[in-house]
Coordinates of C-alpha atoms and ligand atoms in Angstrom, one line a residue:
X874 CA -50.4 -46.9 -79.7
X875 CA -47.8 -47.9 -77.2
X876 CA -48.8 -47.6 -73.6
X877 CA -46.8 -47.5 -70.4
X878 CA -49.1 -48.6 -67.5
X879 CA -47.6 -50.4 -64.5
X880 CA -48.8 -53.8 -63.4
X881 CA -50.3 -52.1 -60.3
X882 CA -52.3 -49.7 -62.5
X883 CA -53.5 -52.6 -64.7
X884 CA -54.9 -54.3 -61.6
X885 CA -57.7 -51.7 -61.8
X886 CA -60.2 -53.3 -64.3
X887 CA -61.2 -49.9 -65.6
X888 CA -57.6 -49.0 -66.4
X889 CA -57.1 -52.5 -67.9
X890 CA -60.1 -51.9 -70.3
X891 CA -58.9 -48.5 -71.2
X892 CA -55.4 -49.7 -71.9
X893 CA -56.7 -52.3 -74.4
X894 CA -58.7 -49.5 -76.1
X895 CA -55.7 -47.1 -76.2
X896 CA -53.5 -49.7 -77.8
X897 CA -55.8 -50.0 -80.8
X898 CA -55.4 -46.4 -81.8
X899 CA -52.9 -45.9 -84.6
X900 CA -53.0 -42.0 -84.5
X901 CA -54.2 -42.0 -88.1
X902 CA -56.6 -39.0 -87.4
X903 CA -59.4 -40.2 -89.8
X904 CA -61.8 -39.6 -86.9
X905 CA -61.0 -35.8 -86.8
X906 CA -62.8 -35.1 -90.0
X907 CA -66.2 -36.5 -88.7
X908 CA -65.9 -35.1 -85.2
X909 CA -68.5 -32.3 -84.7
X910 CA -66.3 -30.4 -82.1
X911 CA -63.2 -30.6 -84.3
X912 CA -65.2 -29.5 -87.3
X913 CA -66.7 -26.6 -85.3
X914 CA -63.6 -25.5 -83.2
X915 CA -60.7 -26.7 -85.4
X916 CA -58.6 -27.6 -82.3
X917 CA -56.8 -30.9 -82.2
X918 CA -57.5 -31.2 -78.5
X919 CA -61.3 -31.1 -79.4
X920 CA -60.9 -34.0 -81.7
X921 CA -61.1 -37.7 -80.8
X922 CA -57.4 -38.2 -81.3
X923 CA -56.5 -35.2 -79.2
X924 CA -58.9 -36.4 -76.4
X925 CA -57.4 -39.9 -76.6
X926 CA -53.9 -38.4 -76.0
X927 CA -55.2 -36.4 -73.0
X928 CA -56.9 -39.4 -71.5
X929 CA -53.9 -41.6 -72.0
X930 CA -51.6 -39.0 -70.4
X931 CA -53.9 -38.6 -67.4
X932 CA -54.4 -42.3 -66.8
X933 CA -50.8 -43.4 -67.4
X934 CA -49.5 -40.8 -65.0
X935 CA -52.2 -41.7 -62.5
X936 CA -52.9 -37.9 -62.3
X937 CA -56.1 -36.3 -61.1
X938 CA -58.0 -34.5 -63.9
X939 CA -57.0 -30.9 -64.5
X940 CA -58.8 -28.0 -66.0
X941 CA -57.4 -28.6 -69.5
X942 CA -58.5 -32.2 -69.6
X943 CA -61.9 -31.3 -68.2
X944 CA -62.5 -28.6 -70.8
X945 CA -61.9 -30.8 -73.7
X946 CA -63.6 -33.9 -72.4
X947 CA -66.6 -31.8 -71.4
X948 CA -66.8 -30.5 -75.0
X949 CA -67.1 -34.0 -76.3
X950 CA -70.7 -34.8 -77.2
X951 CA -70.3 -38.6 -76.8
X952 CA -71.9 -38.6 -80.3
X953 CA -69.7 -41.6 -81.3
X954 CA -69.2 -40.4 -84.8
X955 CA -65.5 -41.2 -84.3
X956 CA -66.4 -44.8 -83.4
X957 CA -68.2 -45.2 -86.8
X958 CA -65.3 -43.6 -88.6
X959 CA -62.3 -45.3 -86.9
X960 CA -60.8 -48.0 -89.2
X961 CA -59.0 -49.6 -86.2
X962 CA -62.1 -50.3 -84.1
X963 CA -61.1 -48.0 -81.2
X964 CA -63.9 -48.2 -78.6
X965 CA -63.9 -44.5 -77.8
X966 CA -67.3 -44.7 -76.0
X967 CA -65.9 -46.8 -73.1
X968 CA -62.7 -44.8 -73.0
X969 CA -64.5 -41.5 -72.6
X970 CA -66.9 -43.0 -70.1
X971 CA -63.9 -44.0 -68.0
X972 CA -62.4 -40.6 -68.4
X973 CA -65.6 -39.0 -67.1
X974 CA -65.7 -41.3 -64.1
X975 CA -62.0 -40.3 -63.4
X976 CA -62.9 -36.6 -63.7
X977 CA -65.8 -36.9 -61.4
X978 CA -63.7 -38.7 -58.8
X979 CA -60.6 -36.4 -59.0
X980 CA -61.6 -32.9 -60.1
X981 CA -63.4 -30.2 -58.1
X982 CA -65.4 -28.2 -60.6
X983 CA -66.1 -24.4 -60.1
X984 CA -69.1 -23.7 -57.9
X985 CA -71.7 -22.7 -60.6
X986 CA -70.7 -25.7 -62.8
X987 CA -71.1 -28.0 -59.9
X988 CA -74.4 -26.6 -59.1
X989 CA -75.8 -26.8 -62.7
X990 CA -74.7 -30.4 -62.9
X991 CA -76.1 -31.3 -59.5
X992 CA -79.5 -29.7 -60.4
X993 CA -79.6 -31.6 -63.7
X994 CA -78.7 -34.9 -62.1
X995 CA -81.3 -34.4 -59.3
X996 CA -84.1 -33.2 -61.5
X997 CA -84.0 -34.7 -65.1
X998 CA -84.1 -38.4 -64.2
X999 CA -87.4 -37.9 -62.2
X1000 CA -90.5 -37.1 -64.2
X1001 CA -92.3 -35.5 -61.3
X1002 CA -89.5 -33.2 -60.4
X1003 CA -88.8 -32.5 -64.1
X1004 CA -92.5 -31.5 -64.6
X1005 CA -92.4 -29.1 -61.6
X1006 CA -89.1 -27.6 -62.8
X1007 CA -90.5 -26.9 -66.2
X1008 CA -93.5 -25.2 -64.7
X1009 CA -91.2 -23.1 -62.5
X1010 CA -89.2 -22.2 -65.7
X1011 CA -92.1 -20.1 -66.9
X1012 CA -91.4 -17.8 -63.9
X1013 CA -87.7 -17.6 -64.6
X1014 CA -87.9 -17.2 -68.4
X1015 CA -87.7 -13.3 -68.4
X1016 CA -84.3 -13.7 -66.7
X1017 CA -82.8 -16.1 -69.3
X1018 CA -81.1 -13.3 -71.3
X1019 CA -79.5 -11.9 -68.1
X1020 CA -78.2 -15.3 -67.0
X1021 CA -76.7 -15.9 -70.4
X1022 CA -74.6 -12.8 -70.2
X1023 CA -72.5 -14.3 -67.4
X1024 CA -70.5 -17.3 -68.6
X1025 CA -70.8 -19.4 -65.4
X1026 CA -74.6 -18.8 -65.3
X1027 CA -75.1 -19.7 -69.0
X1028 CA -76.3 -23.2 -68.4
X1029 CA -79.2 -21.8 -66.3
X1030 CA -80.2 -19.5 -69.1
X1031 CA -80.0 -22.4 -71.6
X1032 CA -82.3 -24.5 -69.3
X1033 CA -84.9 -21.7 -69.4
X1034 CA -84.5 -21.3 -73.2
X1035 CA -85.1 -25.0 -73.8
X1036 CA -88.1 -25.4 -71.4
X1037 CA -91.3 -25.6 -73.4
X1038 CA -93.9 -22.9 -72.6
X1039 CA -96.7 -25.4 -72.4
X1040 CA -96.5 -29.0 -71.3
X1041 CA -98.7 -31.8 -72.8
X1042 CA -101.1 -33.6 -70.5
X1043 CA -99.8 -36.9 -69.2
X1044 CA -101.3 -40.0 -71.0
X1045 CA -102.0 -43.5 -69.9
X1046 CA -98.9 -44.7 -71.6
X1047 CA -96.8 -43.1 -68.8
X1048 CA -98.6 -45.2 -66.2
X1049 CA -97.6 -48.7 -65.2
X1050 CA -99.9 -51.4 -66.5
X1051 CA -100.6 -53.9 -69.3
X1052 CA -101.9 -52.9 -72.7
X1053 CA -103.4 -56.1 -74.2
X1054 CA -103.0 -57.0 -77.9
X1055 CA -106.0 -56.4 -80.2
X1056 CA -106.9 -59.8 -81.5
X1057 CA -104.7 -62.9 -81.3
X1058 CA -101.4 -62.2 -79.4
X1059 CA -98.3 -62.5 -81.5
X1060 CA -95.8 -61.1 -79.0
X1061 CA -95.3 -59.5 -75.6
X1062 CA -92.9 -56.7 -74.9
X1063 CA -92.1 -54.2 -72.1
X1064 CA -91.8 -50.5 -73.0
X1065 CA -89.3 -48.2 -71.3
X1066 CA -91.4 -45.3 -69.9
X1067 CA -88.4 -43.1 -69.5
X1068 CA -87.9 -39.9 -67.6
X1069 CA -87.9 -36.7 -69.7
X1070 CA -89.8 -38.1 -72.6
X1071 CA -93.1 -38.8 -70.9
X1072 CA -93.1 -35.2 -69.6
X1073 CA -92.1 -33.6 -72.9
X1074 CA -93.8 -35.8 -75.4
X1075 CA -96.1 -38.5 -73.9
X1076 CA -97.6 -39.0 -77.4
X1077 CA -94.5 -41.0 -78.5
X1078 CA -95.1 -43.9 -76.2
X1079 CA -98.8 -43.6 -76.7
X1080 CA -98.3 -44.0 -80.4
X1081 CA -96.0 -46.9 -79.9
X1082 CA -98.5 -48.7 -77.6
X1083 CA -101.4 -48.1 -80.0
X1084 CA -99.4 -49.3 -83.0
X1085 CA -98.0 -52.4 -81.3
X1086 CA -101.3 -53.5 -79.7
X1087 CA -103.1 -53.1 -83.1
X1088 CA -100.4 -55.3 -84.6
X1089 CA -101.1 -58.0 -82.0
X1090 CA -98.4 -57.3 -79.5
X1091 CA -99.1 -57.0 -75.8
X1092 CA -97.2 -54.1 -74.2
X1093 CA -96.4 -53.9 -70.5
X1094 CA -95.2 -50.7 -68.8
X1095 CA -93.7 -52.4 -65.7
X1096 CA -94.1 -50.8 -62.2
X1097 CA -90.9 -49.8 -60.5
X1098 CA -88.9 -48.9 -63.5
X1099 CA -86.7 -45.7 -63.3
X1100 CA -84.7 -43.5 -65.7
X1101 CA -82.2 -45.7 -67.7
X1102 CA -79.3 -43.8 -66.1
X1103 CA -77.9 -42.4 -69.3
X1104 CA -78.0 -38.7 -68.2
X1105 CA -75.9 -39.3 -65.1
X1106 CA -73.7 -41.9 -66.8
X1107 CA -72.6 -39.2 -69.3
X1108 CA -71.7 -36.9 -66.4
X1109 CA -69.4 -39.6 -64.9
X1110 CA -71.8 -40.2 -61.9
X1111 CA -71.4 -43.9 -62.2
X1112 CA -72.7 -45.0 -58.9
X1113 CA -76.1 -43.2 -59.6
X1114 CA -76.1 -44.7 -63.2
X1115 CA -75.4 -48.2 -61.9
X1116 CA -78.1 -48.0 -59.2
X1117 CA -80.7 -47.1 -61.9
X1118 CA -79.4 -49.9 -64.2
X1119 CA -79.7 -52.5 -61.4
X1120 CA -83.2 -51.4 -60.5
X1121 CA -84.3 -51.7 -64.1
X1122 CA -82.7 -55.0 -64.6
X1123 CA -84.6 -56.4 -61.6
X1124 CA -87.9 -54.9 -62.9
X1125 CA -87.5 -56.2 -66.5
X1126 CA -86.3 -59.7 -65.5
X1127 CA -89.2 -59.9 -63.0
X1128 CA -91.5 -59.4 -66.0
X1129 CA -89.5 -62.0 -68.0
X1130 CA -90.0 -64.5 -65.2
X1131 CA -93.7 -63.6 -64.7
X1132 CA -95.0 -63.8 -68.3
X1133 CA -92.1 -63.8 -70.7
X1134 CA -90.8 -60.9 -72.8
X1135 CA -89.8 -60.9 -76.5
X1136 CA -88.1 -57.5 -76.2
X1137 CA -87.7 -54.4 -74.1
X1138 CA -88.8 -51.6 -76.4
X1139 CA -87.0 -48.3 -76.2
X1140 CA -88.4 -45.2 -78.1
X1141 CA -85.5 -42.9 -77.3
X1142 CA -82.3 -44.0 -79.0
X1143 CA -80.1 -42.3 -76.3
X1144 CA -81.6 -44.5 -73.7
X1145 CA -81.4 -47.5 -76.0
X1146 CA -77.7 -47.1 -76.4
X1147 CA -77.2 -47.1 -72.6
X1148 CA -79.5 -50.1 -71.9
X1149 CA -77.7 -52.1 -74.6
X1150 CA -74.6 -51.3 -72.7
X1151 CA -75.9 -52.4 -69.3
X1152 CA -74.0 -55.7 -69.8
X1153 CA -70.7 -53.8 -70.0
X1154 CA -71.6 -51.3 -67.3
X1155 CA -72.4 -54.0 -64.8
X1156 CA -69.7 -56.5 -65.9
X1157 CA -67.8 -56.1 -62.6
X1158 CA -70.8 -56.8 -60.4
X1159 CA -71.0 -60.5 -59.9
X1160 CA -74.6 -60.3 -58.8
X1161 CA -75.7 -58.4 -61.9
X1162 CA -73.3 -59.1 -64.7
X1163 CA -75.2 -62.0 -66.3
X1164 CA -78.6 -60.5 -65.6
X1165 CA -77.6 -57.1 -67.2
X1166 CA -76.2 -58.9 -70.3
X1167 CA -79.6 -60.6 -70.7
X1168 CA -81.4 -57.3 -70.4
X1169 CA -79.0 -55.7 -73.0
X1170 CA -79.8 -58.5 -75.4
X1171 CA -83.5 -58.0 -75.0
X1172 CA -83.4 -54.2 -75.6
X1173 CA -84.6 -53.1 -79.0
X1174 CA -85.2 -49.8 -80.6
X1175 CA -88.9 -49.6 -81.5
X1176 CA -87.9 -49.6 -85.2
X1177 CA -85.8 -52.8 -84.8
X1178 CA -88.9 -54.6 -83.4
X1179 CA -91.3 -53.2 -85.9
X1180 CA -89.0 -54.4 -88.7
X1181 CA -89.7 -58.0 -87.5
X1182 CA -93.5 -57.6 -88.0
X1183 CA -93.5 -57.4 -91.8
X1184 CA -95.6 -54.2 -92.1
X1185 CA -97.4 -53.9 -95.5
X1186 CA -96.6 -51.3 -98.1
X1187 CA -98.9 -48.3 -97.8
X1188 CA -100.1 -45.9 -100.6
X1189 CA -98.0 -42.8 -101.1
X1190 CA -99.1 -40.0 -98.7
X1191 CA -97.6 -37.1 -100.7
X1192 CA -95.5 -36.0 -97.7
X1193 CA -91.7 -35.6 -97.8
X1194 CA -89.9 -36.5 -94.5
X1195 CA -86.4 -35.4 -93.8
X1196 CA -85.0 -38.2 -91.6
X1197 CA -82.6 -37.0 -88.9
X1198 CA -80.6 -40.0 -87.7
X1199 CA -79.8 -39.4 -84.0
X1200 CA -76.1 -40.1 -83.2
X1201 CA -77.2 -42.6 -80.6
X1202 CA -79.2 -44.4 -83.3
X1203 CA -76.7 -44.4 -86.1
X1204 CA -73.3 -44.4 -84.2
X1205 CA -74.4 -45.8 -80.9
X1206 CA -76.7 -48.6 -82.0
X1207 CA -75.7 -48.8 -85.7
X1208 CA -79.3 -48.6 -86.8
X1209 CA -79.2 -46.6 -90.1
X1210 CA -81.5 -47.9 -92.8
X1211 CA -84.4 -49.5 -90.7
X1212 CA -86.3 -46.3 -89.8
X1213 CA -86.1 -45.0 -93.3
X1214 CA -87.2 -48.3 -94.8
X1215 CA -90.2 -48.3 -92.4
X1216 CA -91.1 -44.8 -93.3
X1217 CA -90.9 -45.5 -97.1
X1218 CA -93.0 -48.6 -96.6
X1219 CA -95.5 -46.5 -94.7
X1220 CA -95.9 -44.3 -97.8
X1221 CA -93.6 -41.3 -97.0
X1222 CA -91.0 -39.9 -99.3
X1223 CA -87.8 -39.8 -97.3
X1224 CA -84.8 -37.5 -97.7
X1225 CA -81.4 -37.6 -96.1
X1226 CA -80.0 -34.2 -95.1
X1227 CA -76.4 -33.5 -95.9
X1228 CA -73.8 -34.1 -93.1
X1229 CA -76.1 -36.6 -91.5
X1230 CA -73.2 -38.0 -89.4
X1231 CA -72.9 -34.7 -87.5
X1232 CA -74.6 -34.3 -84.1
X1233 CA -77.5 -31.7 -83.8
X1234 CA -75.9 -30.5 -80.5
X1235 CA -78.5 -32.0 -78.2
X1236 CA -76.5 -34.9 -76.6
X1237 CA -78.3 -35.4 -73.3
X1238 CA -77.5 -32.3 -71.2
X1239 CA -74.9 -30.9 -73.6
X1240 CA -77.2 -28.2 -75.0
X1241 CA -77.5 -26.9 -71.4
X1242 CA -73.9 -27.3 -70.3
X1243 CA -72.2 -26.3 -73.6
X1244 CA -74.8 -24.0 -75.1
X1245 CA -72.4 -22.1 -77.5
X1246 CA -71.1 -25.2 -79.4
X1247 CA -74.5 -26.8 -79.2
X1248 CA -76.1 -23.7 -80.8
X1249 CA -73.6 -23.8 -83.7
X1250 CA -74.3 -27.4 -84.3
X1251 CA -78.1 -26.9 -84.2
X1252 CA -77.9 -24.1 -86.7
X1253 CA -75.8 -26.3 -89.1
X1254 CA -78.2 -29.2 -88.7
X1255 CA -81.3 -27.1 -89.3
X1256 CA -79.8 -25.5 -92.4
X1257 CA -79.0 -29.0 -93.8
X1258 CA -82.5 -30.3 -93.0
X1259 CA -84.3 -27.3 -94.4
X1260 CA -82.2 -27.6 -97.6
X1261 CA -84.1 -30.8 -98.4
X1262 CA -87.4 -28.9 -98.4
X1263 CA -89.3 -31.4 -96.3
X1264 CA -92.9 -31.2 -95.1
X1265 CA -91.8 -32.6 -91.8
X1266 CA -88.8 -34.1 -89.9
X1267 CA -88.7 -37.5 -88.3
X1268 CA -86.2 -38.8 -85.8
X1269 CA -86.0 -41.4 -83.0
X1270 CA -84.7 -39.5 -80.0
X1271 CA -86.5 -37.0 -77.7
X1272 CA -83.3 -35.0 -77.2
X1273 CA -83.0 -34.3 -80.9
X1274 CA -86.7 -33.5 -81.2
X1275 CA -86.4 -30.8 -78.4
X1276 CA -83.2 -29.4 -79.8
X1277 CA -84.2 -29.2 -83.5
X1278 CA -87.7 -27.9 -82.7
X1279 CA -86.2 -24.8 -81.2
X1280 CA -84.4 -24.0 -84.5
X1281 CA -87.1 -24.5 -87.2
X1282 CA -90.8 -24.1 -87.9
X1283 CA -91.0 -27.4 -89.7
X1284 CA -92.9 -29.9 -87.6
X1285 CA -90.6 -32.6 -86.1
X1286 CA -92.0 -35.9 -84.9
X1287 CA -90.8 -39.3 -83.7
X1288 CA -90.7 -41.9 -86.4
X1289 CA -93.1 -44.1 -84.6
X1290 CA -95.8 -41.3 -84.5
X1291 CA -95.8 -41.3 -88.3
X1292 CA -95.8 -45.1 -88.5
X1293 CA -98.8 -45.3 -86.1
X1294 CA -100.7 -42.8 -88.3
X1295 CA -99.8 -44.7 -91.5
X1296 CA -101.1 -48.0 -90.0
X1297 CA -104.5 -46.8 -88.8
X1298 CA -103.7 -44.5 -85.8
X1299 CA -104.5 -40.9 -85.1
X1300 CA -103.0 -38.1 -87.2
X1301 CA -100.2 -36.7 -85.0
X1302 CA -101.3 -33.5 -83.3
X1303 CA -97.9 -31.9 -84.1
X1304 CA -98.9 -31.9 -87.8
X1305 CA -100.8 -28.9 -89.2
X1306 CA -104.4 -29.7 -90.4
X1307 CA -104.4 -31.5 -93.9
X1308 CA -105.5 -28.4 -95.8
X1309 CA -102.8 -26.2 -94.1
X1310 CA -99.7 -25.3 -96.1
X1311 CA -96.6 -26.7 -94.5
X1312 CA -94.0 -24.2 -93.4
X1313 CA -91.4 -23.5 -96.2
Ligands
SF4_1692 S1 -67.8 -38.7 -79.4 FE1 -68.3 -37.2 -81.0 S2 -67.6 -35.2 -80.1 FE2 -66.6 -36.8 -78.9 S3 -64.6 -37.2 -79.9 FE3 -66.0 -38.6 -80.8 S4 -66.8 -37.6 -82.7 FE4 -65.9 -36.0 -81.3
SF4_1693 S1 -59.5 -43.0 -86.5 FE1 -59.2 -44.5 -84.8 S2 -57.1 -45.2 -84.9 FE2 -57.3 -43.3 -86.1 S3 -56.7 -41.6 -84.6 FE3 -59.0 -41.9 -84.6 S4 -59.4 -43.3 -82.9 FE4 -57.2 -43.5 -83.4

């Protein structure tokens, strides 16, 4: 694609990066067929190609964002299905990240939209505040229907709908500390504690720590770590995202210097995609560019690390698992086969639902800020999953677990919970008792 930026515009390193990305696009439109918003809405401006044109026009003309650009960029899930499909290697992720920063800097959103986004940015990255907010949601739940009747208040209704009625008790895995390897030590890793996940499903990291320590790996949950920054990064709040990234870089490299680390284990693929991008996000910060790149290289999804440990084949369990590949796993991190191979080796029969490339509609805060499109994508995803007639669903991202669980009675677990069980751990509490018939 031909671009027309001035030398002055290209002096801005963000514009220079976006210009290189834009030049790679050859307008072929292959990406439209696999874009969930284009498939759902059928509007070219809600396709990757349409959004690329909007971003190009906005940046080239040095214009502030307007309502049209904001509408179509806000509808983008950042699922990155287009990146997987594009034959020309267009780096849509960094282009849309830049567009979101530009929107945040140049566009004043309507009051209720601003309020919803500010509440999410102030609450979600902080486990203590998030826990309190979920408790308060029980009081507000009767008003969810009323809120959803007024378009500007819809996100507040969606928040109440998504809030679980009961919260699990916090486990030791959420606390900072070292979990020693059982037997001779064969590795040492840090684990990302995260922000929303330890509140919603602390059993995910608990299962990870049990499994890894049984396999001879020491696991440290370092003190001082914060949310990875992904949630605010996808809202264009770059200063807040970079502050979180710098803090985590310091904490993890402190651990590397203290006792060495083989990997930083991430159990939420959305967070993994962002941490693997820290090197890019902090590339313009001379004090952190190199350190952030080191951290990105150390970041591993838990399944990537487990695949290096040669887990033995287990006997068949007689359970069929529908594997839902989170967008951040398959498109963001390009991890496609590993989780399924691990599940098969652990004795589960694994099925791939149709349209596996399409997002479930979770996408960070998308199911709150865009509840209508998100709801349609969830219904489509659940239909495809249920068509495989599984006993249970496995996935590697807390956002997808929360989203899909509100659409089906089939139990949904993190892949690592099943692996922990298969290799000597507890039977996951989310599974019905062994003699109970699984939901059809
Ligand atoms: S990231 Fe997903 S929703 Fe956004 S343009 Fe690409 S395919 Fe479409
Ligand atoms: S597939 Fe790639 S090159 Fe083709 S229109 Fe989409 S982004 Fe551009």
